[in-house]
CSV table of C-alpha atoms and ligand atoms in Angstrom, one decimal:
chain,number,residue,atom,x,y,z
Q,1428,UNK,CA,-4.6,-8.4,40.2
Q,1429,UNK,CA,-0.5,-9.3,38.1
Q,1430,UNK,CA,0.9,-8.8,34.9
Q,1431,UNK,CA,2.3,-11.9,34.6
Q,1432,UNK,CA,-0.5,-14.2,33.1
Q,1433,UNK,CA,-0.5,-17.9,34.3
Q,1434,UNK,CA,0.2,-20.0,32.2
Q,1435,UNK,CA,-2.5,-21.9,31.9
Q,1436,UNK,CA,-4.0,-18.5,31.1
Q,1437,UNK,CA,-2.0,-17.9,28.5
Q,1438,UNK,CA,-2.5,-20.4,26.5
Q,1439,UNK,CA,-6.5,-20.9,27.1
Q,1440,UNK,CA,-6.8,-17.2,26.5
Q,1441,UNK,CA,-4.2,-17.5,23.4
Q,1442,UNK,CA,-6.6,-20.0,21.4
Q,1443,UNK,CA,-9.5,-18.1,22.3
Q,1444,UNK,CA,-8.0,-15.2,20.2
Q,1445,UNK,CA,-6.9,-17.8,17.7
Q,1446,UNK,CA,-10.4,-18.8,17.5
Q,1447,UNK,CA,-11.5,-15.8,16.8
Q,1448,UNK,CA,-9.2,-14.8,13.4
Q,1449,UNK,CA,-9.6,-18.3,12.0
Q,1450,UNK,CA,-14.0,-18.0,12.3
Q,1451,UNK,CA,-13.4,-14.7,10.8
Q,1452,UNK,CA,-11.7,-15.9,8.1
Q,1453,UNK,CA,-13.2,-18.6,7.3
Q,1454,UNK,CA,-16.9,-16.4,7.4
Q,1455,UNK,CA,-15.4,-13.6,5.6
Q,1456,UNK,CA,-16.7,-13.7,1.6
Q,1457,UNK,CA,-20.0,-14.4,4.1
Q,1458,UNK,CA,-19.9,-10.6,6.0
Q,1459,UNK,CA,-20.6,-7.0,5.2
Q,1460,UNK,CA,-17.2,-5.8,3.1
Q,1461,UNK,CA,-17.4,-2.4,5.0
Q,1462,UNK,CA,-18.6,-1.1,8.3
Q,1463,UNK,CA,-18.7,1.4,10.1
Q,1464,UNK,CA,-20.4,4.3,12.1
Q,1465,UNK,CA,-20.1,8.3,13.5
Q,1466,UNK,CA,-18.5,9.5,16.4
Q,1467,UNK,CA,-21.4,10.1,18.9
Q,1468,UNK,CA,-21.7,6.3,17.9
Q,1469,UNK,CA,-18.7,4.9,18.6
Q,1470,UNK,CA,-18.3,6.8,21.7
Q,1471,UNK,CA,-21.4,5.7,23.2
Q,1472,UNK,CA,-20.6,2.4,22.7
Q,1473,UNK,CA,-16.4,1.9,22.7
Q,1474,UNK,CA,-15.5,5.2,25.3
Q,1475,UNK,CA,-15.2,5.0,29.1
Q,1476,UNK,CA,-12.1,5.8,31.2
Q,1477,UNK,CA,-9.4,2.9,32.0
Q,1478,UNK,CA,-9.8,0.7,35.2
Q,1479,UNK,CA,-7.8,1.0,38.3
Q,1480,UNK,CA,-8.4,-2.6,39.0
Q,1481,UNK,CA,-7.8,-5.9,36.1
Q,1482,UNK,CA,-10.7,-7.4,34.3
Q,1483,UNK,CA,-11.6,-11.1,33.0
Q,1484,UNK,CA,-10.1,-11.8,29.9
Q,1485,UNK,CA,-12.5,-13.5,28.4
Q,1486,UNK,CA,-15.6,-11.0,28.3
Q,1487,UNK,CA,-13.0,-7.9,27.3
Q,1488,UNK,CA,-12.2,-10.6,23.7
Q,1489,UNK,CA,-15.5,-10.7,23.2
Q,1490,UNK,CA,-15.9,-7.1,23.2
Q,1491,UNK,CA,-12.7,-6.3,21.1
Q,1492,UNK,CA,-14.6,-9.6,19.1
Q,1493,UNK,CA,-17.6,-7.8,19.4
Q,1494,UNK,CA,-18.4,-4.2,19.2
Q,1495,UNK,CA,-14.3,-2.7,18.1
Q,1496,UNK,CA,-13.3,-4.7,15.2
Q,1497,UNK,CA,-16.9,-5.0,13.2
Q,1498,UNK,CA,-16.4,-1.6,12.7
Q,1499,UNK,CA,-13.8,-1.5,10.4
Q,1500,UNK,CA,-13.3,-2.0,6.5
Q,1501,UNK,CA,-12.8,-5.6,6.3
Q,1502,UNK,CA,-9.6,-5.5,3.7
Q,1503,UNK,CA,-9.1,-8.8,2.9
Q,1504,UNK,CA,-12.9,-9.3,2.3
Q,1505,UNK,CA,-13.0,-10.9,-1.3
Q,1506,UNK,CA,-15.3,-7.6,-2.7
Q,1507,UNK,CA,-13.1,-5.0,-0.8
Q,1508,UNK,CA,-11.6,-4.0,-4.3
Q,1509,UNK,CA,-11.2,0.1,-3.2
Q,1510,UNK,CA,-8.0,1.5,-2.1
Q,1511,UNK,CA,-5.3,-0.9,-2.1
Q,1512,UNK,CA,-6.5,-3.4,-0.7
Q,1513,UNK,CA,-4.8,-6.5,1.8
Q,1514,UNK,CA,-5.0,-10.3,2.4
Q,1515,UNK,CA,-2.3,-11.5,4.9
Q,1516,UNK,CA,-1.5,-15.5,4.7
Q,1517,UNK,CA,-1.7,-17.4,8.0
Q,1518,UNK,CA,1.8,-17.8,7.8
Q,1519,UNK,CA,2.9,-13.6,8.1
Q,1520,UNK,CA,-0.6,-13.6,11.2
Q,1521,UNK,CA,1.3,-16.0,12.7
Q,1522,UNK,CA,4.8,-14.4,12.1
Q,1523,UNK,CA,3.0,-10.9,13.6
Q,1524,UNK,CA,1.6,-13.4,16.5
Q,1525,UNK,CA,6.2,-14.5,17.2
Q,1526,UNK,CA,7.1,-11.3,16.3
Q,1527,UNK,CA,5.1,-9.9,19.4
Q,1528,UNK,CA,5.2,-12.8,21.9
Q,1529,UNK,CA,9.3,-12.2,21.4
Q,1530,UNK,CA,9.1,-9.1,21.1
Q,1531,UNK,CA,12.8,-9.2,19.5
Q,1532,UNK,CA,15.3,-5.9,19.2
Q,1533,UNK,CA,15.3,-6.0,15.5
Q,1534,UNK,CA,17.7,-2.6,16.0
Q,1535,UNK,CA,21.3,-4.6,16.1
Q,1536,UNK,CA,23.1,-7.0,16.2
Q,1537,UNK,CA,24.0,-7.9,19.4
Q,1538,UNK,CA,20.5,-8.1,20.2
Q,1539,UNK,CA,18.7,-9.7,17.0
Q,1540,UNK,CA,21.7,-12.3,15.1
Q,1541,UNK,CA,19.2,-14.8,13.9
Q,1542,UNK,CA,16.5,-12.0,12.7
Q,1543,UNK,CA,19.2,-9.9,11.7
Q,1544,UNK,CA,20.2,-12.7,9.7
Q,1545,UNK,CA,16.5,-13.7,8.5
Q,1546,UNK,CA,16.1,-9.2,7.5
Q,1547,UNK,CA,19.1,-9.4,5.5
Q,1548,UNK,CA,18.3,-13.1,3.5
Q,1549,UNK,CA,14.6,-11.7,2.8
Q,1550,UNK,CA,16.3,-8.0,1.9
Q,1551,UNK,CA,18.6,-10.2,-0.4
Q,1552,UNK,CA,15.9,-12.1,-2.4
Q,1553,UNK,CA,13.7,-8.3,-2.8
Q,1554,UNK,CA,17.4,-7.6,-4.6
Q,1555,UNK,CA,16.9,-10.4,-6.4
Q,1556,UNK,CA,13.8,-9.7,-7.6
Q,1557,UNK,CA,14.5,-6.5,-9.0
Q,1558,UNK,CA,17.4,-7.3,-10.5
Q,1559,UNK,CA,19.7,-5.8,-8.5
Q,1560,UNK,CA,23.7,-6.0,-8.5
Q,1561,UNK,CA,25.2,-7.7,-5.6
Q,1562,UNK,CA,25.7,-4.6,-3.2
Q,1563,UNK,CA,21.9,-3.3,-3.2
Q,1564,UNK,CA,20.5,-3.9,0.8
Q,1565,UNK,CA,17.9,-2.4,2.4
Q,1566,UNK,CA,15.8,-2.6,5.8
Q,1567,UNK,CA,11.6,-3.3,6.6
Q,1568,UNK,CA,9.7,-0.3,6.9
Q,1569,UNK,CA,6.3,0.2,8.5
Q,1570,UNK,CA,5.1,1.0,5.3
Q,1571,UNK,CA,5.1,2.7,1.6
Q,1572,UNK,CA,5.2,6.4,2.9
Q,1573,UNK,CA,8.1,5.8,6.0
Q,1574,UNK,CA,10.2,4.3,3.0
Q,1575,UNK,CA,9.9,6.9,0.6
Q,1576,UNK,CA,10.9,9.2,3.4
Q,1577,UNK,CA,13.9,7.5,3.4
Q,1578,UNK,CA,14.3,7.4,0.0
Q,1579,UNK,CA,14.5,11.7,-0.1
Q,1580,UNK,CA,16.4,11.7,3.5
Q,1581,UNK,CA,19.1,9.0,1.4
Q,1582,UNK,CA,19.0,11.4,-1.7
Q,1583,UNK,CA,19.5,14.9,0.2
Q,1584,UNK,CA,22.3,13.4,2.2
Q,1585,UNK,CA,24.1,12.4,-0.7
Q,1586,UNK,CA,23.5,15.5,-2.5
Q,1587,UNK,CA,25.5,17.0,0.1
Q,1588,UNK,CA,22.4,18.7,1.6
Q,1589,UNK,CA,21.9,21.1,-0.8
Q,1590,UNK,CA,20.5,24.5,0.3
Q,1591,UNK,CA,18.0,24.7,-2.4
Q,1592,UNK,CA,17.9,21.7,-3.0
Q,1593,UNK,CA,15.0,20.9,-6.3
Q,1594,UNK,CA,12.4,17.7,-5.8
Q,1595,UNK,CA,10.4,16.3,-9.1
Q,1596,UNK,CA,7.7,14.2,-8.6
Q,1597,UNK,CA,4.5,13.8,-10.8
Q,1598,UNK,CA,0.6,14.7,-10.8
Q,1599,UNK,CA,-0.1,11.4,-9.9
Q,1600,UNK,CA,2.1,10.2,-7.1
Q,1601,UNK,CA,1.4,9.2,-4.2
Q,1602,UNK,CA,0.6,11.8,-1.1
Q,1603,UNK,CA,3.3,10.5,1.3
Q,1604,UNK,CA,6.4,11.5,-1.9
Q,1605,UNK,CA,5.5,14.8,-1.3
Q,1606,UNK,CA,4.8,15.5,2.0
Q,1607,UNK,CA,8.0,13.1,2.9
Q,1608,UNK,CA,10.1,16.1,0.9
Q,1609,UNK,CA,8.5,18.9,2.8
Q,1610,UNK,CA,9.6,16.4,5.9
Q,1611,UNK,CA,13.2,16.5,4.0
Q,1612,UNK,CA,13.3,20.0,4.6
Q,1613,UNK,CA,13.0,20.9,0.4
Q,1614,UNK,CA,10.3,24.1,0.4
Q,1615,UNK,CA,7.4,23.1,-1.3
Q,1616,UNK,CA,8.1,26.0,-3.6
Q,1617,UNK,CA,11.0,23.4,-4.9
Q,1618,UNK,CA,9.1,20.3,-5.1
Q,1619,UNK,CA,8.4,19.9,-8.4
Q,1620,UNK,CA,5.1,18.6,-10.1
Q,1621,UNK,CA,5.5,17.1,-13.0
Q,1622,UNK,CA,2.1,16.9,-15.4
Q,1623,UNK,CA,1.2,13.3,-17.3
Q,1624,UNK,CA,1.0,12.3,-20.6
Q,1625,UNK,CA,-2.5,10.6,-21.4
Q,1626,UNK,CA,-1.9,7.3,-19.9
Q,1627,UNK,CA,-0.8,8.8,-16.4
Q,1628,UNK,CA,3.1,8.2,-16.8
Q,1629,UNK,CA,6.0,10.8,-16.2
Q,1630,UNK,CA,7.2,12.5,-19.1
Q,1631,UNK,CA,11.0,12.3,-19.3
Q,1632,UNK,CA,11.4,15.4,-21.3
Q,1633,UNK,CA,9.5,16.8,-19.4
Q,1634,UNK,CA,11.6,16.4,-16.5
Q,1635,UNK,CA,14.6,16.8,-18.0
Q,1636,UNK,CA,13.2,20.2,-19.3
Q,1637,UNK,CA,12.1,21.6,-15.7
Q,1638,UNK,CA,16.0,20.7,-14.2
Q,1639,UNK,CA,17.4,22.7,-17.3
Q,1640,UNK,CA,15.6,25.5,-15.9
Q,1641,UNK,CA,16.4,25.2,-12.0
Q,1642,UNK,CA,19.4,25.0,-13.0
Q,1643,UNK,CA,19.1,27.9,-14.8
Q,1644,UNK,CA,18.1,29.6,-12.4
Q,1645,UNK,CA,20.3,28.4,-9.8
Q,1646,UNK,CA,18.3,26.0,-8.0
Q,1647,UNK,CA,20.2,22.6,-7.1
Q,1648,UNK,CA,18.2,20.2,-8.6
Q,1649,UNK,CA,18.9,16.6,-6.3
Q,1650,UNK,CA,15.9,13.7,-6.5
Q,1651,UNK,CA,13.6,12.5,-8.8
Q,1652,UNK,CA,10.9,9.7,-7.5
Q,1653,UNK,CA,9.2,8.2,-9.9
Q,1654,UNK,CA,6.5,5.5,-9.9
Q,1655,UNK,CA,5.9,1.9,-10.8
Q,1656,UNK,CA,2.0,1.4,-10.0
Q,1657,UNK,CA,0.7,4.8,-9.4
Q,1658,UNK,CA,-1.6,4.4,-7.4
Q,1659,UNK,CA,-4.6,5.7,-8.7
Q,1660,UNK,CA,-4.6,4.1,-12.2
Q,1661,UNK,CA,-1.7,1.4,-11.8
Q,1662,UNK,CA,0.3,3.3,-14.1
Q,1663,UNK,CA,3.7,3.0,-14.5
Q,1664,UNK,CA,6.5,5.4,-15.6
Q,1665,UNK,CA,8.7,5.0,-17.9
Q,1666,UNK,CA,11.8,3.7,-15.6
Q,1667,UNK,CA,14.3,2.6,-18.4
Q,1668,UNK,CA,14.5,6.2,-19.5
Q,1669,UNK,CA,13.9,8.6,-16.3
Q,1670,UNK,CA,16.7,6.5,-14.8
Q,1671,UNK,CA,18.4,7.9,-18.0
Q,1672,UNK,CA,17.8,11.4,-17.6
Q,1673,UNK,CA,18.8,11.0,-13.5
Q,1674,UNK,CA,22.3,10.0,-14.1
Q,1675,UNK,CA,22.6,12.2,-17.3
Q,1676,UNK,CA,21.8,14.7,-14.8
Q,1677,UNK,CA,23.3,13.5,-11.7
Q,1678,UNK,CA,19.7,13.0,-9.7
Q,1679,UNK,CA,19.0,10.1,-7.0
Q,1680,UNK,CA,16.1,8.2,-8.7
Q,1681,UNK,CA,14.0,6.9,-6.3
Q,1682,UNK,CA,11.1,4.4,-7.6
Q,1683,UNK,CA,8.3,4.4,-5.5
Q,1684,UNK,CA,7.1,0.9,-6.6
Q,1685,UNK,CA,5.0,0.7,-3.2
Q,1686,UNK,CA,2.4,-0.6,-5.4
Q,1687,UNK,CA,3.7,-2.6,-8.2
Q,1688,UNK,CA,6.9,-3.5,-7.3
Q,1689,UNK,CA,6.0,-7.1,-6.7
Q,1690,UNK,CA,4.3,-7.7,-9.7
Q,1691,UNK,CA,8.6,-8.3,-11.2
Q,1692,UNK,CA,7.8,-11.9,-9.7
Q,1693,UNK,CA,5.1,-12.4,-12.6
Q,1694,UNK,CA,7.5,-13.0,-15.6
Q,1695,UNK,CA,4.8,-11.3,-18.0
Q,1696,UNK,CA,4.3,-8.1,-15.4
Q,1697,UNK,CA,8.6,-8.3,-14.9
Q,1698,UNK,CA,9.1,-6.4,-18.8
Q,1699,UNK,CA,6.8,-3.9,-17.4
Q,1700,UNK,CA,8.9,-3.0,-14.8
Q,1701,UNK,CA,12.3,-2.8,-16.6
Q,1702,UNK,CA,14.6,0.4,-15.2
Q,1703,UNK,CA,13.3,-0.2,-11.7
Q,1704,UNK,CA,16.9,-2.2,-11.4
Q,1705,UNK,CA,18.5,0.6,-12.6
Q,1706,UNK,CA,17.0,3.3,-9.3
Q,1707,UNK,CA,19.2,4.5,-6.5
Q,1708,UNK,CA,16.4,3.0,-4.4
Q,1709,UNK,CA,13.4,1.1,-4.4
Q,1710,UNK,CA,10.4,1.2,-2.0
Q,1711,UNK,CA,8.2,-1.8,-1.8
Q,1712,UNK,CA,5.3,-2.8,0.4
Q,1713,UNK,CA,5.5,-6.5,1.5
Q,1714,UNK,CA,2.2,-5.3,2.7
Q,1715,UNK,CA,0.3,-4.2,-0.4
Q,1716,UNK,CA,1.3,-7.4,-2.7
Q,1717,UNK,CA,3.2,-9.6,-1.1
Q,1718,UNK,CA,0.2,-10.4,1.7
Q,1719,UNK,CA,1.9,-9.4,4.5
Q,1720,UNK,CA,-0.2,-7.8,7.3
Q,1721,UNK,CA,0.4,-4.4,7.5
Q,1722,UNK,CA,3.3,-2.8,8.9
Q,1723,UNK,CA,6.1,-4.3,6.3
Q,1724,UNK,CA,7.0,-2.4,4.2
Q,1725,UNK,CA,9.8,-1.9,2.2
Q,1726,UNK,CA,13.3,0.2,1.3
Q,1727,UNK,CA,16.2,-0.8,-1.3
Q,1728,UNK,CA,18.8,1.0,-2.3
Q,1729,UNK,CA,21.1,0.0,-4.8
Q,1730,UNK,CA,24.0,0.7,-2.8
Q,1731,UNK,CA,23.0,0.0,0.6
Q,1732,UNK,CA,26.2,2.0,2.1
Q,1733,UNK,CA,24.5,4.8,1.0
Q,1734,UNK,CA,21.3,4.1,3.5
Q,1735,UNK,CA,24.7,3.5,5.9
Q,1736,UNK,CA,25.8,6.6,5.2
Q,1737,UNK,CA,22.8,8.6,5.6
Q,1738,UNK,CA,22.1,7.3,8.5
Q,1739,UNK,CA,24.0,5.5,10.5
Q,1740,UNK,CA,24.5,6.7,14.4
Q,1741,UNK,CA,26.6,4.8,16.9
Q,1742,UNK,CA,26.3,7.3,20.4
Q,1743,UNK,CA,28.2,5.8,23.5
Q,1744,UNK,CA,25.9,4.2,24.9
Q,1745,UNK,CA,25.4,2.1,21.9
Q,1746,UNK,CA,29.4,1.3,21.5
Q,1747,UNK,CA,29.3,-2.3,22.6
Q,1748,UNK,CA,26.6,-3.0,19.6
Q,1749,UNK,CA,29.4,-1.4,16.9
Q,1750,UNK,CA,30.4,-5.4,16.1
Q,1751,UNK,CA,32.7,-4.7,12.3
Q,1752,UNK,CA,30.2,-4.6,8.8
Q,1753,UNK,CA,29.2,-7.6,8.7
Q,1754,UNK,CA,27.0,-7.8,11.5
Q,1755,UNK,CA,24.9,-5.4,9.7
Q,1756,UNK,CA,23.2,-3.0,12.3
Q,1757,UNK,CA,19.5,-2.5,10.8
Q,1758,UNK,CA,19.7,0.6,13.2
Q,1759,UNK,CA,22.0,2.2,10.9
Q,1760,UNK,CA,19.7,2.4,7.7
Q,1761,UNK,CA,16.8,4.1,8.9
Q,1762,UNK,CA,15.0,5.9,11.2
Q,1763,UNK,CA,13.9,3.0,14.0
Q,1764,UNK,CA,16.7,2.2,16.9
Q,1765,UNK,CA,13.9,0.1,18.5
Q,1766,UNK,CA,12.3,-2.4,15.7
Q,1767,UNK,CA,9.8,-4.5,15.5
Q,1768,UNK,CA,11.1,-8.1,13.2
Q,1769,UNK,CA,9.3,-7.8,10.5
Q,1770,UNK,CA,10.5,-9.7,8.2
Q,1771,UNK,CA,9.9,-13.1,9.9
Q,1772,UNK,CA,6.5,-12.6,8.5
Q,1773,UNK,CA,7.7,-13.0,4.8
Q,1774,UNK,CA,10.3,-15.4,5.4
Q,1775,UNK,CA,7.7,-17.4,7.1
Q,1776,UNK,CA,5.2,-16.8,4.0
Q,1777,UNK,CA,7.6,-17.5,1.3
Q,1778,UNK,CA,9.2,-20.2,2.9
Q,1779,UNK,CA,5.3,-22.1,3.5
Q,1780,UNK,CA,3.9,-21.7,0.5
Q,1781,UNK,CA,7.0,-20.9,-2.0
Q,1782,UNK,CA,7.6,-18.0,-4.5
Q,1783,UNK,CA,5.4,-20.2,-7.1
Q,1784,UNK,CA,2.5,-19.6,-4.5
Q,1785,UNK,CA,2.9,-16.1,-4.6
Q,1786,UNK,CA,3.8,-15.3,-8.6
Q,1787,UNK,CA,1.1,-17.0,-9.3
Q,1788,UNK,CA,-1.5,-15.2,-6.8
Q,1789,UNK,CA,0.0,-12.0,-8.3
Q,1790,UNK,CA,-0.7,-12.9,-11.9
Q,1791,UNK,CA,-3.9,-14.1,-10.9
Q,1792,UNK,CA,-4.8,-10.2,-10.0
Q,1793,UNK,CA,-3.4,-8.7,-12.8
Q,1794,UNK,CA,-6.0,-11.1,-14.8
Q,1795,UNK,CA,-9.5,-10.4,-13.2
Q,1796,UNK,CA,-8.4,-6.8,-13.2
Q,1797,UNK,CA,-7.3,-7.9,-17.1
Q,1798,UNK,CA,-10.7,-9.7,-18.2
Q,1799,UNK,CA,-12.9,-6.6,-16.3
Q,1800,UNK,CA,-11.2,-4.2,-17.6
Q,1801,UNK,CA,-12.7,-6.1,-21.0
Q,1802,UNK,CA,-15.8,-6.0,-19.7
Q,1803,UNK,CA,-15.9,-2.7,-19.1
Q,1804,UNK,CA,-14.5,-1.6,-22.9
Q,1805,UNK,CA,-17.2,-4.2,-24.2
Q,1806,UNK,CA,-20.2,-2.4,-22.7
Q,1807,UNK,CA,-22.4,0.5,-23.7
Q,1808,UNK,CA,-23.1,1.9,-21.1
Q,1809,UNK,CA,-19.3,1.9,-18.7
Q,1810,UNK,CA,-16.9,3.2,-20.1
Q,1811,UNK,CA,-12.6,2.5,-19.0
Q,1812,UNK,CA,-11.5,6.1,-18.1
Q,1813,UNK,CA,-7.5,4.6,-18.1
Q,1814,UNK,CA,-6.2,2.3,-19.1
Q,1815,UNK,CA,-5.8,-0.7,-17.0
Q,1816,UNK,CA,-2.8,-1.3,-15.1
Q,1817,UNK,CA,-1.3,-4.0,-13.1
Q,1818,UNK,CA,-4.4,-4.9,-11.1
Q,1819,UNK,CA,-6.5,-1.0,-11.3
Q,1820,UNK,CA,-9.1,-0.2,-13.0
Q,1821,UNK,CA,-10.7,2.7,-13.6
Q,1822,UNK,CA,-13.8,3.9,-15.1
Q,1823,UNK,CA,-17.6,4.5,-14.9
Q,1824,UNK,CA,-21.1,4.3,-16.0
Q,1825,UNK,CA,-22.3,7.0,-18.9
Q,1826,UNK,CA,-25.6,5.5,-19.3
Q,1827,UNK,CA,-27.1,3.8,-21.7
Q,1828,UNK,CA,-25.1,4.1,-25.6
Q,1829,UNK,CA,-27.8,5.0,-27.6
Q,1830,UNK,CA,-29.6,9.1,-26.9
Q,1831,UNK,CA,-28.1,12.0,-25.7
Q,1832,UNK,CA,-24.9,11.9,-24.1
Q,1833,UNK,CA,-25.4,12.9,-20.1
Q,1834,UNK,CA,-23.4,16.1,-19.2
Q,1835,UNK,CA,-20.4,15.5,-17.5
Q,1836,UNK,CA,-21.3,16.9,-14.2
Q,1837,UNK,CA,-24.9,14.7,-14.3
Q,1838,UNK,CA,-21.8,11.5,-15.0
Q,1839,UNK,CA,-19.9,12.4,-11.5
Q,1840,UNK,CA,-22.8,12.6,-9.4
Q,1841,UNK,CA,-24.7,9.5,-10.8
Q,1842,UNK,CA,-21.1,7.3,-9.9
Q,1843,UNK,CA,-20.8,9.0,-6.9
Q,1844,UNK,CA,-24.4,7.4,-6.2
Q,1845,UNK,CA,-23.4,4.6,-7.7
Q,1846,UNK,CA,-19.9,3.9,-5.8
Q,1847,UNK,CA,-22.4,4.9,-2.1
Q,1848,UNK,CA,-24.9,2.3,-3.1
Q,1849,UNK,CA,-22.9,-0.5,-3.4
Q,1850,UNK,CA,-21.1,0.3,-0.1
Q,1851,UNK,CA,-23.8,0.8,2.2
Q,1852,UNK,CA,-25.2,-2.0,1.1
Q,1853,UNK,CA,-22.1,-3.5,2.5
Q,1854,UNK,CA,-21.7,-5.8,-0.8
Q,1855,UNK,CA,-18.8,-4.5,-1.6
Q,1856,UNK,CA,-16.4,-1.6,-0.9
Q,1857,UNK,CA,-15.0,0.5,-4.1
Q,1858,UNK,CA,-14.2,3.6,-4.1
Q,1859,UNK,CA,-13.7,6.7,-6.2
Q,1860,UNK,CA,-10.6,9.1,-7.6
Q,1861,UNK,CA,-10.2,12.2,-10.1
Q,1862,UNK,CA,-8.5,11.4,-13.1
Q,1863,UNK,CA,-8.1,15.1,-14.3
Q,1864,UNK,CA,-11.5,16.5,-13.5
Q,1865,UNK,CA,-13.5,13.1,-14.2
Q,1866,UNK,CA,-15.2,11.2,-11.0
Q,1867,UNK,CA,-13.7,7.4,-11.8
Q,1868,UNK,CA,-14.8,4.7,-10.0
Q,1869,UNK,CA,-12.2,2.2,-9.5
Q,1870,UNK,CA,-11.3,-1.0,-8.7
Q,1871,UNK,CA,-8.1,-2.7,-7.4
Q,1872,UNK,CA,-7.6,-5.9,-7.2
Q,1873,UNK,CA,-4.9,-8.0,-5.0
Q,1874,UNK,CA,-6.6,-10.1,-2.6
Q,1875,UNK,CA,-5.9,-13.7,-3.0
Q,1876,UNK,CA,-9.3,-14.4,-1.7
Q,1877,UNK,CA,-10.8,-12.6,-4.7
Q,1878,UNK,CA,-12.1,-14.1,-7.6
Q,1879,UNK,CA,-13.5,-13.2,-11.4
Q,1880,UNK,CA,-16.9,-14.0,-9.9
Q,1881,UNK,CA,-16.1,-11.2,-7.6
Q,1882,UNK,CA,-15.5,-8.8,-9.3
Q,1883,UNK,CA,-17.9,-9.6,-12.1
Q,1884,UNK,CA,-20.5,-9.0,-9.6
Q,1885,UNK,CA,-19.8,-6.0,-8.6
Q,1886,UNK,CA,-19.6,-5.0,-12.6
Q,1887,UNK,CA,-23.4,-6.1,-12.0
Q,1888,UNK,CA,-24.6,-4.1,-9.6
Q,1889,UNK,CA,-22.6,-1.3,-11.1
Q,1890,UNK,CA,-25.1,-1.8,-14.0
Q,1891,UNK,CA,-27.5,-2.1,-12.0
Q,1892,UNK,CA,-28.0,0.7,-10.4
Q,1893,UNK,CA,-27.0,3.0,-13.0
Q,1894,UNK,CA,-29.9,1.3,-15.2
Q,1895,UNK,CA,-32.1,2.2,-11.6
Q,1896,UNK,CA,-31.6,5.5,-11.0
Q,1897,UNK,CA,-32.1,6.3,-14.6
Q,1898,UNK,CA,-34.9,4.7,-15.2
Q,1899,UNK,CA,-35.8,6.9,-11.9
Q,1900,UNK,CA,-35.1,9.7,-14.4
Q,1901,UNK,CA,-32.9,11.6,-11.8
Q,1902,UNK,CA,-32.4,14.6,-13.1
Q,1903,UNK,CA,-29.7,16.6,-11.1
Q,1904,UNK,CA,-30.7,18.5,-8.6
Q,1905,UNK,CA,-32.9,15.2,-7.3
Q,1906,UNK,CA,-28.9,13.2,-7.5
Q,1907,UNK,CA,-28.1,15.6,-5.3
Q,1908,UNK,CA,-31.1,15.6,-3.0
Q,1909,UNK,CA,-31.5,11.8,-2.9
Q,1910,UNK,CA,-27.5,11.5,-2.5
Q,1911,UNK,CA,-27.0,8.8,1.0
Q,1912,UNK,CA,-24.5,8.9,3.5
Q,1913,UNK,CA,-21.1,9.6,1.9
Q,1914,UNK,CA,-18.2,7.5,2.6
Q,1915,UNK,CA,-17.2,8.0,6.4
U,2831,PLP,C1,2.3,3.8,-5.3
U,2831,PLP,C2,1.9,4.4,-3.3
U,2831,PLP,N1,3.6,4.5,-3.0
U,2831,PLP,C3,3.3,4.7,-1.4
U,2831,PLP,C4,2.1,4.2,-0.6
U,2831,PLP,C5,1.8,4.6,1.0
U,2831,PLP,O1,2.4,3.7,1.5
U,2831,PLP,P1,2.0,3.2,3.6
U,2831,PLP,O2,1.1,3.2,3.5
U,2831,PLP,O3,2.1,1.4,3.3
U,2831,PLP,O4,2.4,4.4,3.9
U,2831,PLP,C6,0.8,3.7,-1.2
U,2831,PLP,C7,0.0,3.5,0.0
U,2831,PLP,O5,-0.8,2.9,-0.4
U,2831,PLP,C8,1.2,3.6,-2.5
U,2831,PLP,O6,0.1,3.2,-2.9
């Protein structure tokens, strides 16, 4: 069978794929929010050697739609409130199809003048949204982890590759931040994890003290990574004060705003993110709050030439691609030479729906999370475990208001069981985290499909299941024994 499909077959099978996606999106809310299976089941269902000869597309597509795709979290389901959800806009999905179909090589201007202009235009939008000056710029990446890595490498290069370099992060930093420092060659013993305050924010005085202590010990502090929306609680560090410390101490100030950054579009949330514009670099993740498909991340730098100093390459076989600084080669701003044209997704979405719709979606999510937090604060049986921030709400069931308090380990187990029951039912997907020594249930609202009613219904379930488990008189032994299968 030839690899070159015939024109009519391409159309016919292409429409089938579009139909499958539209069908799924139209019925998403009626489906389970989460479905998984253990390895033995997936292997029995899906594993097998590659066939020597090709087969008809129709049954293959049917297998994918029936057996593969459903065994996954519906991350865009309206009651998927776990981790950081995502809900790509239709325009961005179409852009993804176009990007693959045209297979643009977005590494050099020579190979992609139009697409490179779109990436420049969209990163200029981001520059303006962040409040960055002219001269700022960036690039699209596979995600926030990649952007954090590029930032730490750029910081290290800007500091002259110090042998005894120190990086400062908070105990709430995303896991990708410490990993970025390790990949960048920073000795793990010199990655300082600073304790946060009661609201899970980095403390400028703690940073200052740590930097001074390290300098006195002959080490070379060069980078601090602050958070604009931590994954755990949505906390935003005091960005202005941290920028002041960074500037005074000559540190590269990177802000991981992968989760919270696009809240700058909401005029009510914007003041909370004051100081983002002072950062040397900022991680943004359009595949979170800008309604884009996965692998749409971004790194922005206040002075984009500092990215180019760190990452520029010009081997002989690429000499034809050097068309002068006006014709940007995006391969020189990060680590990928062959790059996909990710910026098209954002461009098409913003053109199609307008900025107002994006602002409203972000503001709506923050509003729903705030009202859920108000309800939790008003219910005797529930307890907020962190101040709600952006779209994140951390809380737990704590039993009836009256009567003796339930011991802490038992509360952890009780909440774990509540979570398991909700997830196993497929009604909603919620995740847990730990805040200090406490087990916390956690909602993250940012899906455009999620309504207030969805979130309140999940809270109703938390209360119902919590009461049921309590009424069962389940002692801690029994709770531990009965615990359903944990999240796979
Ligand atoms: C604050 C923060 N930083 C970084 C990341 C990593 O981003 P990605 O998963 O796009 O690599 C995440 C992901 O949830 C995040 O919440």
